[in-house]
């Protein structure tokens, strides 16, 4: 009787293990995907934050005198306006990172297979996949910055603080998650020669952000790999 009960218990326990295995495997796969998204998002956010702070500091430090016409009070107002918009831009980029990473990871096969590999193969896959993900993320962030339009409207807002603006010209600025910088302009006059020159100055600064981000992402690939490996080790 005892042997019969022991055999029955063993069969039931073995059956539970067999049927539970796929569930555990699926759970582990989902959890690995979450850990991967979170760790890479953290990696990108740290770099974006620092790059945007450096860019903002550079822009605010070298705002052309032609915008303020050497008026100290006007220059302070322009710096405040520009700083506010650049902070909005940085916040929008940071808020966009996690959704972009979560969307882009499934498009890169090596990243989808990470949870099934040993550490050696996992590291190799990351070395292959991360430069491709870096390029996708930096390009998408560049689209959100929308340097061409952003430079024009930020200069327009700045110059409106010291130059007469047609009251029938209405400008509103909108930031939306994972979308380009939105500008709504009702009847905009032709920019002056100074304004066009100033817009080009700012355009060069903002256009560099996508390039700088990509360079930083690629230069710190080893940091990203280490962060992913540590996160996976802690969770599993």
PDB file of C-alpha atoms in Angstrom:
ATOM      1  CA  UNK A   1       0.000   0.000   0.000  1.00  0.00           C
ATOM      2  CA  UNK A   2       2.824   2.355   0.934  1.00  0.00           C
ATOM      3  CA  UNK A   3       4.660   1.649  -2.336  1.00  0.00           C
ATOM      4  CA  UNK A   4       1.455   2.300  -4.296  1.00  0.00           C
ATOM      5  CA  UNK A   5       0.961   5.703  -2.605  1.00  0.00           C
ATOM      6  CA  UNK A   6       4.625   6.594  -3.175  1.00  0.00           C
ATOM      7  CA  UNK A   7       4.367   5.667  -6.850  1.00  0.00           C
ATOM      8  CA  UNK A   8       1.137   7.669  -7.230  1.00  0.00           C
ATOM      9  CA  UNK A   9       2.679  10.748  -5.603  1.00  0.00           C
ATOM     10  CA  UNK A  10       5.712  10.514  -7.853  1.00  0.00           C
ATOM     11  CA  UNK A  11       3.516  10.322 -10.961  1.00  0.00           C
ATOM     12  CA  UNK A  12       1.435  13.336  -9.895  1.00  0.00           C
ATOM     13  CA  UNK A  13       4.552  15.367  -9.043  1.00  0.00           C
ATOM     14  CA  UNK A  14       6.170  14.467 -12.364  1.00  0.00           C
ATOM     15  CA  UNK A  15       3.032  15.460 -14.240  1.00  0.00           C
ATOM     16  CA  UNK A  16       2.986  18.851 -12.525  1.00  0.00           C
ATOM     17  CA  UNK A  17       6.578  19.472 -13.546  1.00  0.00           C
ATOM     18  CA  UNK A  18       5.895  18.535 -17.170  1.00  0.00           C
ATOM     19  CA  UNK A  19       2.857  20.771 -17.503  1.00  0.00           C
ATOM     20  CA  UNK A  20       4.372  23.617 -15.503  1.00  0.00           C
ATOM     21  CA  UNK A  21       7.575  23.786 -17.585  1.00  0.00           C
ATOM     22  CA  UNK A  22       6.095  25.696 -20.553  1.00  0.00           C
ATOM     23  CA  UNK A  23       4.390  28.133 -18.179  1.00  0.00           C
ATOM     24  CA  UNK A  24       7.649  28.773 -16.322  1.00  0.00           C
ATOM     25  CA  UNK A  25       9.519  29.150 -19.609  1.00  0.00           C
ATOM     26  CA  UNK A  26       6.979  31.673 -20.878  1.00  0.00           C
ATOM     27  CA  UNK A  27       7.065  33.555 -17.582  1.00  0.00           C
ATOM     28  CA  UNK A  28      10.870  33.682 -17.649  1.00  0.00           C
ATOM     29  CA  UNK A  29      10.817  34.900 -21.255  1.00  0.00           C
ATOM     30  CA  UNK A  30       8.403  37.709 -20.430  1.00  0.00           C
ATOM     31  CA  UNK A  31      10.395  38.676 -17.342  1.00  0.00           C
ATOM     32  CA  UNK A  32      13.650  38.705 -19.321  1.00  0.00           C
ATOM     33  CA  UNK A  33      12.053  40.995 -21.885  1.00  0.00           C
ATOM     34  CA  UNK A  34      10.969  43.400 -19.154  1.00  0.00           C
ATOM     35  CA  UNK A  35      14.430  43.394 -17.571  1.00  0.00           C
ATOM     36  CA  UNK A  36      16.052  43.988 -20.962  1.00  0.00           C
ATOM     37  CA  UNK A  37      13.737  46.920 -21.731  1.00  0.00           C
ATOM     38  CA  UNK A  38      14.238  48.477 -18.310  1.00  0.00           C
ATOM     39  CA  UNK A  39      18.030  48.135 -18.265  1.00  0.00           C
ATOM     40  CA  UNK A  40      18.483  49.493 -21.806  1.00  0.00           C
ATOM     41  CA  UNK A  41      16.043  52.336 -21.117  1.00  0.00           C
ATOM     42  CA  UNK A  42      18.094  53.286 -18.082  1.00  0.00           C
ATOM     43  CA  UNK A  43      21.259  53.188 -20.201  1.00  0.00           C
ATOM     44  CA  UNK A  44      19.798  55.469 -22.879  1.00  0.00           C
ATOM     45  CA  UNK A  45      18.152  57.867 -20.425  1.00  0.00           C
ATOM     46  CA  UNK A  46      21.408  58.546 -18.579  1.00  0.00           C
ATOM     47  CA  UNK A  47      23.187  59.431 -21.823  1.00  0.00           C
ATOM     48  CA  UNK A  48      20.318  61.519 -23.218  1.00  0.00           C
ATOM     49  CA  UNK A  49      20.057  63.486 -20.003  1.00  0.00           C
ATOM     50  CA  UNK A  50      23.762  64.346 -20.006  1.00  0.00           C
ATOM     51  CA  UNK A  51      23.950  65.140 -23.739  1.00  0.00           C
ATOM     52  CA  UNK A  52      20.920  67.436 -23.563  1.00  0.00           C
ATOM     53  CA  UNK A  53      22.268  69.211 -20.493  1.00  0.00           C
ATOM     54  CA  UNK A  54      25.573  69.818 -22.313  1.00  0.00           C
ATOM     55  CA  UNK A  55      23.793  71.022 -25.465  1.00  0.00           C
ATOM     56  CA  UNK A  56      21.532  73.334 -23.474  1.00  0.00           C
ATOM     57  CA  UNK A  57      24.480  74.815 -21.603  1.00  0.00           C
ATOM     58  CA  UNK A  58      26.325  75.417 -24.869  1.00  0.00           C
ATOM     59  CA  UNK A  59      23.307  77.060 -26.523  1.00  0.00           C
ATOM     60  CA  UNK A  60      22.488  79.311 -23.576  1.00  0.00           C
ATOM     61  CA  UNK A  61      26.134  80.346 -23.194  1.00  0.00           C
ATOM     62  CA  UNK A  62      26.576  81.379 -26.816  1.00  0.00           C
ATOM     63  CA  UNK A  63      23.220  82.916 -27.743  1.00  0.00           C
ATOM     64  CA  UNK A  64      24.041  85.492 -30.459  1.00  0.00           C
ATOM     65  CA  UNK A  65      24.016  89.124 -29.297  1.00  0.00           C
ATOM     66  CA  UNK A  66      22.012  89.963 -32.422  1.00  0.00           C
ATOM     67  CA  UNK A  67      18.924  88.412 -30.825  1.00  0.00           C
ATOM     68  CA  UNK A  68      18.932  90.723 -27.792  1.00  0.00           C
ATOM     69  CA  UNK A  69      20.514  93.743 -29.514  1.00  0.00           C
ATOM     70  CA  UNK A  70      22.880  94.075 -26.532  1.00  0.00           C
ATOM     71  CA  UNK A  71      19.906  94.643 -24.198  1.00  0.00           C
ATOM     72  CA  UNK A  72      20.849  92.912 -20.923  1.00  0.00           C
ATOM     73  CA  UNK A  73      17.269  92.554 -19.667  1.00  0.00           C
ATOM     74  CA  UNK A  74      16.130  91.218 -23.023  1.00  0.00           C
ATOM     75  CA  UNK A  75      19.007  88.746 -23.055  1.00  0.00           C
ATOM     76  CA  UNK A  76      17.989  87.408 -19.641  1.00  0.00           C
ATOM     77  CA  UNK A  77      14.401  86.990 -20.853  1.00  0.00           C
ATOM     78  CA  UNK A  78      15.621  85.210 -24.005  1.00  0.00           C
ATOM     79  CA  UNK A  79      17.822  82.844 -21.979  1.00  0.00           C
ATOM     80  CA  UNK A  80      14.863  82.031 -19.721  1.00  0.00           C
ATOM     81  CA  UNK A  81      12.597  81.330 -22.704  1.00  0.00           C
ATOM     82  CA  UNK A  82      15.207  79.213 -24.481  1.00  0.00           C
ATOM     83  CA  UNK A  83      16.046  77.302 -21.307  1.00  0.00           C
ATOM     84  CA  UNK A  84      12.379  76.482 -20.719  1.00  0.00           C
ATOM     85  CA  UNK A  85      11.932  75.119 -24.248  1.00  0.00           C
ATOM     86  CA  UNK A  86      15.157  73.113 -24.125  1.00  0.00           C
ATOM     87  CA  UNK A  87      14.033  71.572 -20.824  1.00  0.00           C
ATOM     88  CA  UNK A  88      10.728  70.630 -22.459  1.00  0.00           C
ATOM     89  CA  UNK A  89      12.685  69.023 -25.270  1.00  0.00           C
ATOM     90  CA  UNK A  90      14.876  67.045 -22.854  1.00  0.00           C
ATOM     91  CA  UNK A  91      11.830  65.890 -20.869  1.00  0.00           C
ATOM     92  CA  UNK A  92      10.097  64.761 -24.059  1.00  0.00           C
ATOM     93  CA  UNK A  93      13.116  62.737 -25.158  1.00  0.00           C
ATOM     94  CA  UNK A  94      13.434  61.075 -21.753  1.00  0.00           C
ATOM     95  CA  UNK A  95       9.721  60.222 -21.650  1.00  0.00           C
ATOM     96  CA  UNK A  96       9.998  58.665 -25.109  1.00  0.00           C
ATOM     97  CA  UNK A  97      12.879  56.286 -24.375  1.00  0.00           C
ATOM     98  CA  UNK A  98      11.106  53.375 -22.704  1.00  0.00           C
ATOM     99  CA  UNK A  99       8.263  53.143 -25.281  1.00  0.00           C
ATOM    100  CA  UNK A 100      10.787  53.332 -28.132  1.00  0.00           C
ATOM    101  CA  UNK A 101      13.026  50.633 -26.624  1.00  0.00           C
ATOM    102  CA  UNK A 102      10.042  48.351 -26.007  1.00  0.00           C
ATOM    103  CA  UNK A 103       8.899  48.835 -29.609  1.00  0.00           C
ATOM    104  CA  UNK A 104      12.335  48.417 -31.212  1.00  0.00           C
ATOM    105  CA  UNK A 105      13.607  45.349 -29.323  1.00  0.00           C
ATOM    106  CA  UNK A 106      11.238  42.841 -31.035  1.00  0.00           C
ATOM    107  CA  UNK A 107      12.515  44.066 -34.422  1.00  0.00           C
ATOM    108  CA  UNK A 108      16.053  42.866 -33.641  1.00  0.00           C
ATOM    109  CA  UNK A 109      16.254  39.062 -33.607  1.00  0.00           C
ATOM    110  CA  UNK A 110      19.356  38.829 -31.412  1.00  0.00           C
ATOM    111  CA  UNK A 111      17.643  40.778 -28.641  1.00  0.00           C
ATOM    112  CA  UNK A 112      14.552  38.583 -28.829  1.00  0.00           C
ATOM    113  CA  UNK A 113      16.672  35.462 -28.248  1.00  0.00           C
ATOM    114  CA  UNK A 114      18.742  36.796 -25.365  1.00  0.00           C
ATOM    115  CA  UNK A 115      16.927  34.957 -22.584  1.00  0.00           C
ATOM    116  CA  UNK A 116      17.631  31.600 -24.240  1.00  0.00           C
ATOM    117  CA  UNK A 117      21.402  31.998 -24.365  1.00  0.00           C
ATOM    118  CA  UNK A 118      24.336  31.431 -22.038  1.00  0.00           C
ATOM    119  CA  UNK A 119      26.412  34.431 -20.943  1.00  0.00           C
ATOM    120  CA  UNK A 120      29.055  34.015 -23.682  1.00  0.00           C
ATOM    121  CA  UNK A 121      26.522  33.903 -26.510  1.00  0.00           C
ATOM    122  CA  UNK A 122      24.410  36.580 -24.836  1.00  0.00           C
ATOM    123  CA  UNK A 123      27.372  38.985 -24.819  1.00  0.00           C
ATOM    124  CA  UNK A 124      28.096  38.252 -28.472  1.00  0.00           C
ATOM    125  CA  UNK A 125      24.473  38.880 -29.421  1.00  0.00           C
ATOM    126  CA  UNK A 126      24.491  42.188 -27.544  1.00  0.00           C
ATOM    127  CA  UNK A 127      27.671  43.297 -29.318  1.00  0.00           C
ATOM    128  CA  UNK A 128      25.964  42.585 -32.642  1.00  0.00           C
ATOM    129  CA  UNK A 129      22.529  43.960 -31.824  1.00  0.00           C
ATOM    130  CA  UNK A 130      23.174  47.093 -29.754  1.00  0.00           C
ATOM    131  CA  UNK A 131      24.786  49.207 -32.519  1.00  0.00           C
ATOM    132  CA  UNK A 132      21.664  48.583 -34.629  1.00  0.00           C
ATOM    133  CA  UNK A 133      19.393  49.477 -31.733  1.00  0.00           C
ATOM    134  CA  UNK A 134      21.519  52.551 -30.994  1.00  0.00           C
ATOM    135  CA  UNK A 135      21.057  53.762 -34.554  1.00  0.00           C
ATOM    136  CA  UNK A 136      17.294  53.252 -34.445  1.00  0.00           C
ATOM    137  CA  UNK A 137      16.883  54.993 -31.093  1.00  0.00           C
ATOM    138  CA  UNK A 138      19.091  57.987 -31.970  1.00  0.00           C
ATOM    139  CA  UNK A 139      17.287  58.478 -35.295  1.00  0.00           C
ATOM    140  CA  UNK A 140      13.863  58.327 -33.639  1.00  0.00           C
ATOM    141  CA  UNK A 141      14.976  60.839 -31.014  1.00  0.00           C
ATOM    142  CA  UNK A 142      16.250  63.073 -33.808  1.00  0.00           C
ATOM    143  CA  UNK A 143      12.781  63.022 -35.367  1.00  0.00           C
ATOM    144  CA  UNK A 144      11.275  64.057 -32.042  1.00  0.00           C
ATOM    145  CA  UNK A 145      13.737  66.956 -31.753  1.00  0.00           C
ATOM    146  CA  UNK A 146      12.724  68.078 -35.253  1.00  0.00           C
ATOM    147  CA  UNK A 147      15.741  70.412 -35.475  1.00  0.00           C
ATOM    148  CA  UNK A 148      14.684  72.259 -38.630  1.00  0.00           C
ATOM    149  CA  UNK A 149      11.349  73.423 -37.274  1.00  0.00           C
ATOM    150  CA  UNK A 150      12.375  73.658 -33.631  1.00  0.00           C
ATOM    151  CA  UNK A 151      15.278  76.006 -34.368  1.00  0.00           C
ATOM    152  CA  UNK A 152      13.033  78.346 -36.325  1.00  0.00           C
ATOM    153  CA  UNK A 153      10.281  78.535 -33.735  1.00  0.00           C
ATOM    154  CA  UNK A 154      12.590  78.847 -30.717  1.00  0.00           C
ATOM    155  CA  UNK A 155      14.367  81.775 -32.350  1.00  0.00           C
ATOM    156  CA  UNK A 156      11.012  83.291 -33.289  1.00  0.00           C
ATOM    157  CA  UNK A 157       9.853  83.072 -29.682  1.00  0.00           C
ATOM    158  CA  UNK A 158      13.123  84.546 -28.438  1.00  0.00           C
ATOM    159  CA  UNK A 159      13.130  87.462 -30.874  1.00  0.00           C
ATOM    160  CA  UNK A 160       9.481  88.236 -30.103  1.00  0.00           C
ATOM    161  CA  UNK A 161      10.652  89.310 -26.648  1.00  0.00           C
ATOM    162  CA  UNK A 162      12.639  92.224 -28.091  1.00  0.00           C
ATOM    163  CA  UNK A 163      11.208  92.840 -31.558  1.00  0.00           C
ATOM    164  CA  UNK A 164       7.695  93.945 -32.526  1.00  0.00           C
ATOM    165  CA  UNK A 165       5.491  91.007 -33.484  1.00  0.00           C
ATOM    166  CA  UNK A 166       2.446  91.245 -35.702  1.00  0.00           C
ATOM    167  CA  UNK A 167      -0.513  90.758 -33.361  1.00  0.00           C
ATOM    168  CA  UNK A 168      -2.315  88.675 -35.992  1.00  0.00           C
ATOM    169  CA  UNK A 169       0.511  86.135 -35.961  1.00  0.00           C
ATOM    170  CA  UNK A 170      -0.231  83.384 -33.445  1.00  0.00           C
ATOM    171  CA  UNK A 171       2.296  80.785 -32.363  1.00  0.00           C
ATOM    172  CA  UNK A 172       1.736  77.838 -30.030  1.00  0.00           C
ATOM    173  CA  UNK A 173       4.187  75.137 -29.061  1.00  0.00           C
ATOM    174  CA  UNK A 174       3.178  71.584 -28.193  1.00  0.00           C
ATOM    175  CA  UNK A 175       5.203  68.623 -26.931  1.00  0.00           C
ATOM    176  CA  UNK A 176       3.676  65.187 -27.454  1.00  0.00           C
ATOM    177  CA  UNK A 177       5.169  61.866 -26.398  1.00  0.00           C
ATOM    178  CA  UNK A 178       7.101  60.110 -29.199  1.00  0.00           C
ATOM    179  CA  UNK A 179       6.067  62.751 -31.747  1.00  0.00           C
ATOM    180  CA  UNK A 180       8.060  65.542 -33.397  1.00  0.00           C
ATOM    181  CA  UNK A 181       8.092  69.002 -31.873  1.00  0.00           C
ATOM    182  CA  UNK A 182       4.729  70.429 -32.977  1.00  0.00           C
ATOM    183  CA  UNK A 183       4.479  74.009 -34.182  1.00  0.00           C
ATOM    184  CA  UNK A 184       1.189  75.677 -34.960  1.00  0.00           C
ATOM    185  CA  UNK A 185       1.649  78.991 -36.737  1.00  0.00           C
ATOM    186  CA  UNK A 186      -1.121  81.203 -38.066  1.00  0.00           C
ATOM    187  CA  UNK A 187       0.216  83.638 -40.676  1.00  0.00           C
ATOM    188  CA  UNK A 188       3.939  83.902 -40.087  1.00  0.00           C
ATOM    189  CA  UNK A 189       5.818  86.805 -41.643  1.00  0.00           C
ATOM    190  CA  UNK A 190       9.043  86.309 -43.577  1.00  0.00           C
ATOM    191  CA  UNK A 191      11.994  86.048 -41.219  1.00  0.00           C
ATOM    192  CA  UNK A 192      14.455  88.922 -41.161  1.00  0.00           C
ATOM    193  CA  UNK A 193      18.029  88.348 -42.268  1.00  0.00           C
ATOM    194  CA  UNK A 194      19.146  88.278 -38.611  1.00  0.00           C
ATOM    195  CA  UNK A 195      16.460  85.788 -37.664  1.00  0.00           C
ATOM    196  CA  UNK A 196      17.412  83.470 -40.530  1.00  0.00           C
ATOM    197  CA  UNK A 197      21.050  83.606 -39.472  1.00  0.00           C
ATOM    198  CA  UNK A 198      20.131  82.935 -35.845  1.00  0.00           C
ATOM    199  CA  UNK A 199      17.884  80.025 -36.855  1.00  0.00           C
ATOM    200  CA  UNK A 200      20.756  78.492 -38.805  1.00  0.00           C
ATOM    201  CA  UNK A 201      22.993  78.832 -35.757  1.00  0.00           C
ATOM    202  CA  UNK A 202      20.475  76.993 -33.586  1.00  0.00           C
ATOM    203  CA  UNK A 203      19.765  74.436 -36.311  1.00  0.00           C
ATOM    204  CA  UNK A 204      23.431  73.394 -36.317  1.00  0.00           C
ATOM    205  CA  UNK A 205      23.351  72.988 -32.549  1.00  0.00           C
ATOM    206  CA  UNK A 206      20.167  70.891 -32.485  1.00  0.00           C
ATOM    207  CA  UNK A 207      21.130  68.821 -35.532  1.00  0.00           C
ATOM    208  CA  UNK A 208      24.232  67.678 -33.676  1.00  0.00           C
ATOM    209  CA  UNK A 209      22.171  66.083 -30.905  1.00  0.00           C
ATOM    210  CA  UNK A 210      21.224  62.975 -32.920  1.00  0.00           C
ATOM    211  CA  UNK A 211      24.861  62.487 -33.975  1.00  0.00           C
ATOM    212  CA  UNK A 212      26.196  63.067 -30.459  1.00  0.00           C
ATOM    213  CA  UNK A 213      23.681  60.615 -28.999  1.00  0.00           C
ATOM    214  CA  UNK A 214      24.618  57.898 -31.483  1.00  0.00           C
ATOM    215  CA  UNK A 215      28.329  58.403 -30.803  1.00  0.00           C
ATOM    216  CA  UNK A 216      27.784  58.225 -27.043  1.00  0.00           C
ATOM    217  CA  UNK A 217      25.553  55.150 -27.340  1.00  0.00           C
ATOM    218  CA  UNK A 218      28.196  53.329 -29.411  1.00  0.00           C
ATOM    219  CA  UNK A 219      31.120  54.458 -27.271  1.00  0.00           C
ATOM    220  CA  UNK A 220      29.424  53.027 -24.199  1.00  0.00           C
ATOM    221  CA  UNK A 221      28.179  49.720 -25.607  1.00  0.00           C
ATOM    222  CA  UNK A 222      30.249  47.815 -23.036  1.00  0.00           C
ATOM    223  CA  UNK A 223      28.475  49.721 -20.259  1.00  0.00           C
ATOM    224  CA  UNK A 224      25.110  48.701 -21.723  1.00  0.00           C
ATOM    225  CA  UNK A 225      26.167  45.039 -21.916  1.00  0.00           C
ATOM    226  CA  UNK A 226      27.379  45.080 -18.321  1.00  0.00           C
ATOM    227  CA  UNK A 227      24.129  46.684 -17.166  1.00  0.00           C
ATOM    228  CA  UNK A 228      22.024  44.067 -18.986  1.00  0.00           C
ATOM    229  CA  UNK A 229      24.072  41.142 -17.645  1.00  0.00           C
ATOM    230  CA  UNK A 230      23.902  42.460 -14.088  1.00  0.00           C
ATOM    231  CA  UNK A 231      20.147  43.057 -14.333  1.00  0.00           C
ATOM    232  CA  UNK A 232      19.486  39.561 -15.686  1.00  0.00           C
ATOM    233  CA  UNK A 233      21.721  38.010 -13.009  1.00  0.00           C
ATOM    234  CA  UNK A 234      19.868  39.836 -10.230  1.00  0.00           C
ATOM    235  CA  UNK A 235      16.454  38.793 -11.518  1.00  0.00           C
ATOM    236  CA  UNK A 236      17.272  35.169 -12.303  1.00  0.00           C
TER     237      UNK A 236
END
